[in-house]
CSV table of C-alpha atoms and ligand atoms in Angstrom, one decimal:
chain,number,residue,atom,x,y,z
A,13,MET,CA,-221.1,-174.5,-64.3
A,14,ASP,CA,-225.0,-173.9,-64.4
A,15,HIS,CA,-225.9,-170.6,-64.8
A,16,LEU,CA,-228.2,-169.0,-62.6
A,17,VAL,CA,-231.2,-166.3,-62.6
A,18,ALA,CA,-231.7,-163.4,-60.5
A,19,PRO,CA,-235.2,-161.5,-61.1
A,20,SER,CA,-234.6,-158.4,-60.9
A,21,ILE,CA,-237.4,-156.9,-57.9
A,22,LEU,CA,-237.5,-153.5,-59.8
A,23,SER,CA,-240.3,-154.9,-61.7
A,24,ALA,CA,-242.0,-156.0,-58.9
A,25,ASP,CA,-245.6,-154.3,-57.6
A,26,PHE,CA,-244.2,-152.8,-54.8
A,27,GLY,CA,-248.3,-152.7,-53.8
A,28,ASN,CA,-247.7,-156.3,-53.0
A,29,LEU,CA,-243.7,-156.7,-52.2
A,30,GLN,CA,-243.9,-159.8,-50.3
A,31,ARG,CA,-246.1,-161.8,-52.8
A,32,ASP,CA,-243.6,-161.0,-55.3
A,33,VAL,CA,-240.7,-162.3,-52.8
A,34,GLU,CA,-242.4,-164.8,-51.9
A,35,MET,CA,-243.0,-166.1,-55.3
A,36,VAL,CA,-239.3,-165.8,-56.0
A,37,ASN,CA,-238.5,-168.1,-52.7
A,38,ASN,CA,-241.0,-170.2,-54.1
A,39,SER,CA,-239.9,-170.0,-58.0
A,40,LYS,CA,-236.8,-172.1,-59.5
A,41,ALA,CA,-235.2,-168.6,-59.3
A,42,ASP,CA,-231.1,-168.1,-57.3
A,43,TRP,CA,-230.8,-164.4,-56.1
A,44,PHE,CA,-233.2,-161.6,-56.3
A,45,HIS,CA,-231.5,-159.0,-57.9
A,46,ILE,CA,-232.3,-155.4,-56.3
A,47,ASP,CA,-232.0,-151.8,-58.2
A,48,ILE,CA,-230.6,-149.0,-56.5
A,49,MET,CA,-230.9,-145.5,-57.6
A,50,ASP,CA,-229.6,-142.3,-57.0
A,51,GLY,CA,-230.7,-140.2,-59.2
A,52,VAL,CA,-228.1,-138.7,-59.9
A,53,PHE,CA,-225.9,-141.5,-61.4
A,54,VAL,CA,-229.0,-142.6,-63.2
A,55,PRO,CA,-231.7,-140.6,-64.6
A,56,ASN,CA,-234.1,-142.7,-61.9
A,57,ILE,CA,-235.0,-143.1,-58.1
A,58,SER,CA,-235.5,-146.3,-57.4
A,59,PHE,CA,-236.1,-147.1,-53.4
A,60,GLY,CA,-233.9,-147.1,-50.7
A,61,PHE,CA,-232.8,-148.7,-47.2
A,62,PRO,CA,-236.4,-149.0,-45.4
A,63,VAL,CA,-237.7,-150.8,-48.6
A,64,LEU,CA,-234.8,-152.9,-48.9
A,65,LYS,CA,-235.2,-153.8,-45.2
A,66,GLN,CA,-238.7,-155.8,-46.1
A,67,ILE,CA,-237.4,-157.6,-48.9
A,68,GLN,CA,-234.2,-159.2,-46.3
A,69,LYS,CA,-236.8,-159.6,-43.8
A,70,HIS,CA,-238.9,-162.5,-46.4
A,71,ALA,CA,-236.7,-162.9,-49.1
A,72,LYS,CA,-234.3,-167.0,-48.8
A,73,LYS,CA,-232.3,-166.6,-51.4
A,74,PRO,CA,-229.3,-164.3,-51.6
A,75,LEU,CA,-229.6,-160.9,-52.6
A,76,ASP,CA,-227.7,-159.4,-55.5
A,77,VAL,CA,-227.5,-155.5,-55.2
A,78,HIS,CA,-227.2,-153.5,-57.5
A,79,LEU,CA,-225.9,-149.6,-56.9
A,80,MET,CA,-226.2,-147.1,-59.4
A,81,ILE,CA,-224.8,-144.5,-57.1
A,82,LEU,CA,-222.0,-142.1,-57.0
A,83,ASN,CA,-219.7,-142.6,-54.1
A,84,PRO,CA,-221.0,-146.2,-52.8
A,85,ASP,CA,-218.1,-146.6,-50.7
A,86,GLN,CA,-220.4,-144.2,-47.7
A,87,TYR,CA,-222.7,-147.4,-48.0
A,88,ILE,CA,-221.3,-150.5,-48.2
A,89,LYS,CA,-221.2,-151.8,-44.6
A,90,LYS,CA,-224.8,-150.3,-44.4
A,91,PHE,CA,-225.5,-152.8,-47.4
A,92,LYS,CA,-224.2,-155.6,-45.2
A,93,GLU,CA,-226.3,-155.4,-42.8
A,94,ARG,CA,-229.6,-155.3,-45.0
A,95,GLY,CA,-227.9,-158.6,-46.5
A,96,ALA,CA,-226.6,-158.0,-49.8
A,97,GLU,CA,-223.9,-161.0,-50.6
A,98,VAL,CA,-223.1,-159.6,-53.9
A,99,LEU,CA,-222.7,-155.7,-53.8
A,100,THR,CA,-221.8,-154.3,-57.5
A,101,VAL,CA,-221.5,-150.9,-58.4
A,102,HIS,CA,-220.3,-149.7,-61.5
A,103,TYR,CA,-216.8,-148.7,-62.8
A,104,GLU,CA,-217.9,-145.2,-64.4
A,105,ALA,CA,-218.9,-144.6,-60.9
A,106,CYS,CA,-215.8,-145.1,-58.5
A,107,THR,CA,-212.4,-143.3,-59.0
A,108,HIS,CA,-210.5,-146.3,-56.7
A,109,LEU,CA,-212.3,-149.1,-57.8
A,110,HIS,CA,-210.0,-150.6,-56.6
A,111,ARG,CA,-210.1,-150.0,-52.8
A,112,THR,CA,-214.0,-150.3,-52.8
A,113,ILE,CA,-213.7,-153.6,-53.8
A,114,GLN,CA,-211.4,-154.0,-51.3
A,115,ALA,CA,-213.3,-152.4,-48.9
A,116,ILE,CA,-216.4,-155.3,-50.3
A,117,LYS,CA,-215.0,-158.1,-49.8
A,118,ALA,CA,-214.1,-156.8,-46.5
A,119,GLU,CA,-217.3,-156.6,-45.8
A,120,GLY,CA,-217.4,-160.7,-46.1
A,121,MET,CA,-219.3,-160.1,-49.1
A,122,GLN,CA,-218.9,-161.4,-53.0
A,123,ALA,CA,-217.5,-157.8,-54.9
A,124,GLY,CA,-219.3,-157.3,-58.3
A,125,VAL,CA,-218.8,-154.3,-61.3
A,126,ALA,CA,-221.6,-153.3,-63.7
A,127,LEU,CA,-219.9,-151.9,-67.0
A,128,ASN,CA,-222.0,-149.6,-69.1
A,129,PRO,CA,-223.1,-149.9,-72.8
A,130,HIS,CA,-220.0,-147.8,-74.5
A,131,THR,CA,-217.6,-148.9,-71.3
A,132,ASN,CA,-215.1,-151.6,-72.9
A,133,VAL,CA,-214.4,-155.2,-71.3
A,134,THR,CA,-210.4,-154.0,-71.2
A,135,LEU,CA,-210.7,-152.0,-68.6
A,136,LEU,CA,-211.0,-154.4,-66.4
A,137,GLU,CA,-207.9,-156.4,-66.9
A,138,ASP,CA,-206.0,-154.9,-64.0
A,139,VAL,CA,-209.1,-155.7,-61.6
A,140,ILE,CA,-210.5,-159.6,-63.0
A,141,GLN,CA,-208.8,-161.4,-60.7
A,142,ASP,CA,-210.6,-159.7,-57.3
A,143,ILE,CA,-213.7,-159.2,-58.7
A,144,ASP,CA,-216.8,-162.2,-58.1
A,145,LEU,CA,-219.3,-161.3,-60.8
A,146,VAL,CA,-218.5,-158.4,-64.3
A,147,CYS,CA,-222.5,-157.0,-64.8
A,148,LEU,CA,-222.9,-156.3,-68.6
A,149,MET,CA,-225.4,-153.3,-68.8
A,150,SER,CA,-226.7,-154.6,-71.6
A,151,VAL,CA,-229.6,-151.6,-71.4
A,152,ASN,CA,-228.6,-148.4,-70.3
A,153,PRO,CA,-228.7,-148.2,-66.2
A,154,GLY,CA,-231.9,-146.8,-64.8
A,155,PHE,CA,-235.2,-148.1,-66.2
A,156,GLY,CA,-236.5,-151.9,-66.4
A,157,GLY,CA,-238.1,-153.1,-69.6
A,158,GLN,CA,-235.9,-151.7,-72.2
A,159,SER,CA,-234.5,-152.9,-75.3
A,160,PHE,CA,-231.6,-154.6,-75.8
A,161,ILE,CA,-228.6,-154.0,-77.0
A,162,GLU,CA,-227.0,-156.6,-79.9
A,163,ASN,CA,-223.1,-155.1,-79.0
A,164,THR,CA,-223.3,-157.0,-75.6
A,165,TYR,CA,-222.7,-160.4,-77.1
A,166,ASP,CA,-219.5,-160.0,-77.9
A,167,LYS,CA,-218.7,-157.6,-74.8
A,168,VAL,CA,-220.0,-162.0,-73.6
A,169,LYS,CA,-217.4,-163.4,-75.6
A,170,ALA,CA,-214.8,-160.5,-75.2
A,171,LEU,CA,-215.3,-160.9,-70.7
A,172,LYS,CA,-215.5,-165.1,-70.7
A,173,GLU,CA,-211.6,-164.5,-72.9
A,174,ILE,CA,-210.3,-162.3,-70.5
A,175,ILE,CA,-211.5,-164.5,-67.7
A,176,LYS,CA,-209.7,-167.1,-69.0
A,177,ARG,CA,-206.4,-165.2,-69.3
A,178,LYS,CA,-206.5,-163.9,-66.3
A,179,LYS,CA,-207.6,-167.7,-64.3
A,180,SER,CA,-210.2,-164.9,-62.7
A,181,ASN,CA,-213.7,-167.0,-61.1
A,182,ALA,CA,-216.0,-164.4,-61.7
A,183,ARG,CA,-218.9,-164.6,-63.3
A,184,ILE,CA,-220.8,-162.9,-65.9
A,185,GLU,CA,-224.2,-160.9,-65.3
A,186,ILE,CA,-226.0,-160.6,-68.5
A,187,ASP,CA,-228.9,-157.2,-66.5
A,188,GLY,CA,-231.3,-155.5,-69.1
A,189,GLY,CA,-233.8,-156.8,-71.8
A,190,VAL,CA,-233.1,-160.5,-70.9
A,191,ASN,CA,-236.0,-162.7,-72.2
A,192,ALA,CA,-236.8,-165.7,-74.6
A,193,LEU,CA,-234.6,-164.9,-77.5
A,194,THR,CA,-232.2,-163.1,-75.9
A,195,ALA,CA,-231.2,-165.4,-72.8
A,196,PRO,CA,-230.4,-168.5,-75.0
A,197,LYS,CA,-227.5,-166.4,-76.9
A,198,LEU,CA,-226.5,-165.1,-73.8
A,199,LEU,CA,-225.6,-168.2,-72.2
A,200,GLU,CA,-224.0,-168.8,-75.8
A,201,ALA,CA,-221.6,-166.7,-76.2
A,202,GLY,CA,-220.9,-167.5,-71.8
A,203,ALA,CA,-222.9,-165.5,-69.5
A,204,ASP,CA,-223.5,-166.9,-66.1
A,205,VAL,CA,-226.3,-165.2,-64.4
A,206,LEU,CA,-229.4,-163.7,-66.2
A,207,VAL,CA,-231.6,-160.8,-64.8
A,208,ALA,CA,-234.7,-160.5,-66.2
A,209,GLY,CA,-237.5,-157.6,-64.6
A,210,SER,CA,-240.2,-156.8,-67.2
A,211,TYR,CA,-239.8,-160.4,-68.5
A,212,VAL,CA,-240.4,-162.0,-65.3
A,213,PHE,CA,-242.7,-159.7,-63.7
A,214,GLY,CA,-245.1,-158.4,-67.1
A,215,SER,CA,-245.6,-162.2,-67.5
A,216,GLU,CA,-248.5,-164.6,-66.9
A,217,ASN,CA,-246.5,-166.5,-64.5
A,218,PRO,CA,-243.7,-165.6,-63.2
A,219,GLU,CA,-242.7,-168.5,-61.6
A,220,LYS,CA,-242.9,-170.7,-65.1
A,221,THR,CA,-241.1,-167.9,-66.1
A,222,ILE,CA,-238.5,-168.3,-64.2
A,223,GLU,CA,-238.2,-172.2,-64.6
A,224,GLY,CA,-237.7,-171.3,-68.1
A,225,LEU,CA,-234.7,-169.4,-67.8
A,226,LYS,CA,-233.5,-171.7,-65.8
A,227,ASN,CA,-233.9,-174.5,-67.6
A,228,LEU,CA,-232.2,-173.1,-70.9
A,229,ALA,CA,-228.8,-175.2,-72.3
B,28,DX5,C1,-231.5,-151.2,-65.3
B,28,DX5,C2,-231.9,-152.4,-64.4
B,28,DX5,C3,-232.3,-153.6,-64.3
B,28,DX5,C4,-233.5,-154.1,-64.5
B,28,DX5,C5,-233.6,-154.8,-65.8
B,28,DX5,O1,-231.5,-150.4,-64.6
B,28,DX5,O2,-230.8,-152.5,-63.1
B,28,DX5,O3,-232.5,-154.3,-63.0
B,28,DX5,O4,-234.4,-154.1,-63.8
B,28,DX5,O5,-234.8,-155.4,-66.3
B,28,DX5,P1,-235.7,-155.7,-67.9
B,28,DX5,O6,-235.4,-157.2,-67.5
B,28,DX5,O7,-236.8,-155.1,-68.2
B,28,DX5,O8,-234.9,-155.2,-69.1
B,29,ZN,ZN1,-229.7,-154.0,-62.3
């Protein structure tokens, strides 16, 4: 399976949001990665529905929405209306994770579960067949531009093994510190989706940077 590339809009220039969304439209990127933070689950606040509405208006590729919020259940319908095709919730933020996953799928979206760096992948064994995507956080969630946590490679391998053993179709997405150095090693370990924020938007030619990530074997 060819890997996917999902630029993280968190690192875009919000004063030129339409321009940056169109850059992603014109690039080899597969998805838009959209980070929603509530200032409670993570120590930062990103943006909410009015901004997402503008992204939805201009985006021509699937929206991969990463919720870093407590009690996501109450907003599932709203994110469907705002164009989310993949909706990812945090394992650490959901008391009734199985129910949350079913609610996301009932809205016709792909269901993702994100794991913080300290959360062991084996905790997903009992829901892995119900999930379309596992987002492994390779930094502590809340900010772009942090450095990559090396233990992630082992987590990718361990998760891949569980996915195979349980005959799950879940994709493995990596979020945080993805760049030219880490991306090839992540793909080798078994990653399927690369999220990249500061590496893409901080580069001189973001379209070329996306193409570089996409062209990795
Ligand atoms: C962090 C977010 C990431 C962030 C990644 O909490 O979930 O999606 O944008 O940023 P980089 O690629 O700069 O580490
Ligand atoms: Zn994210």
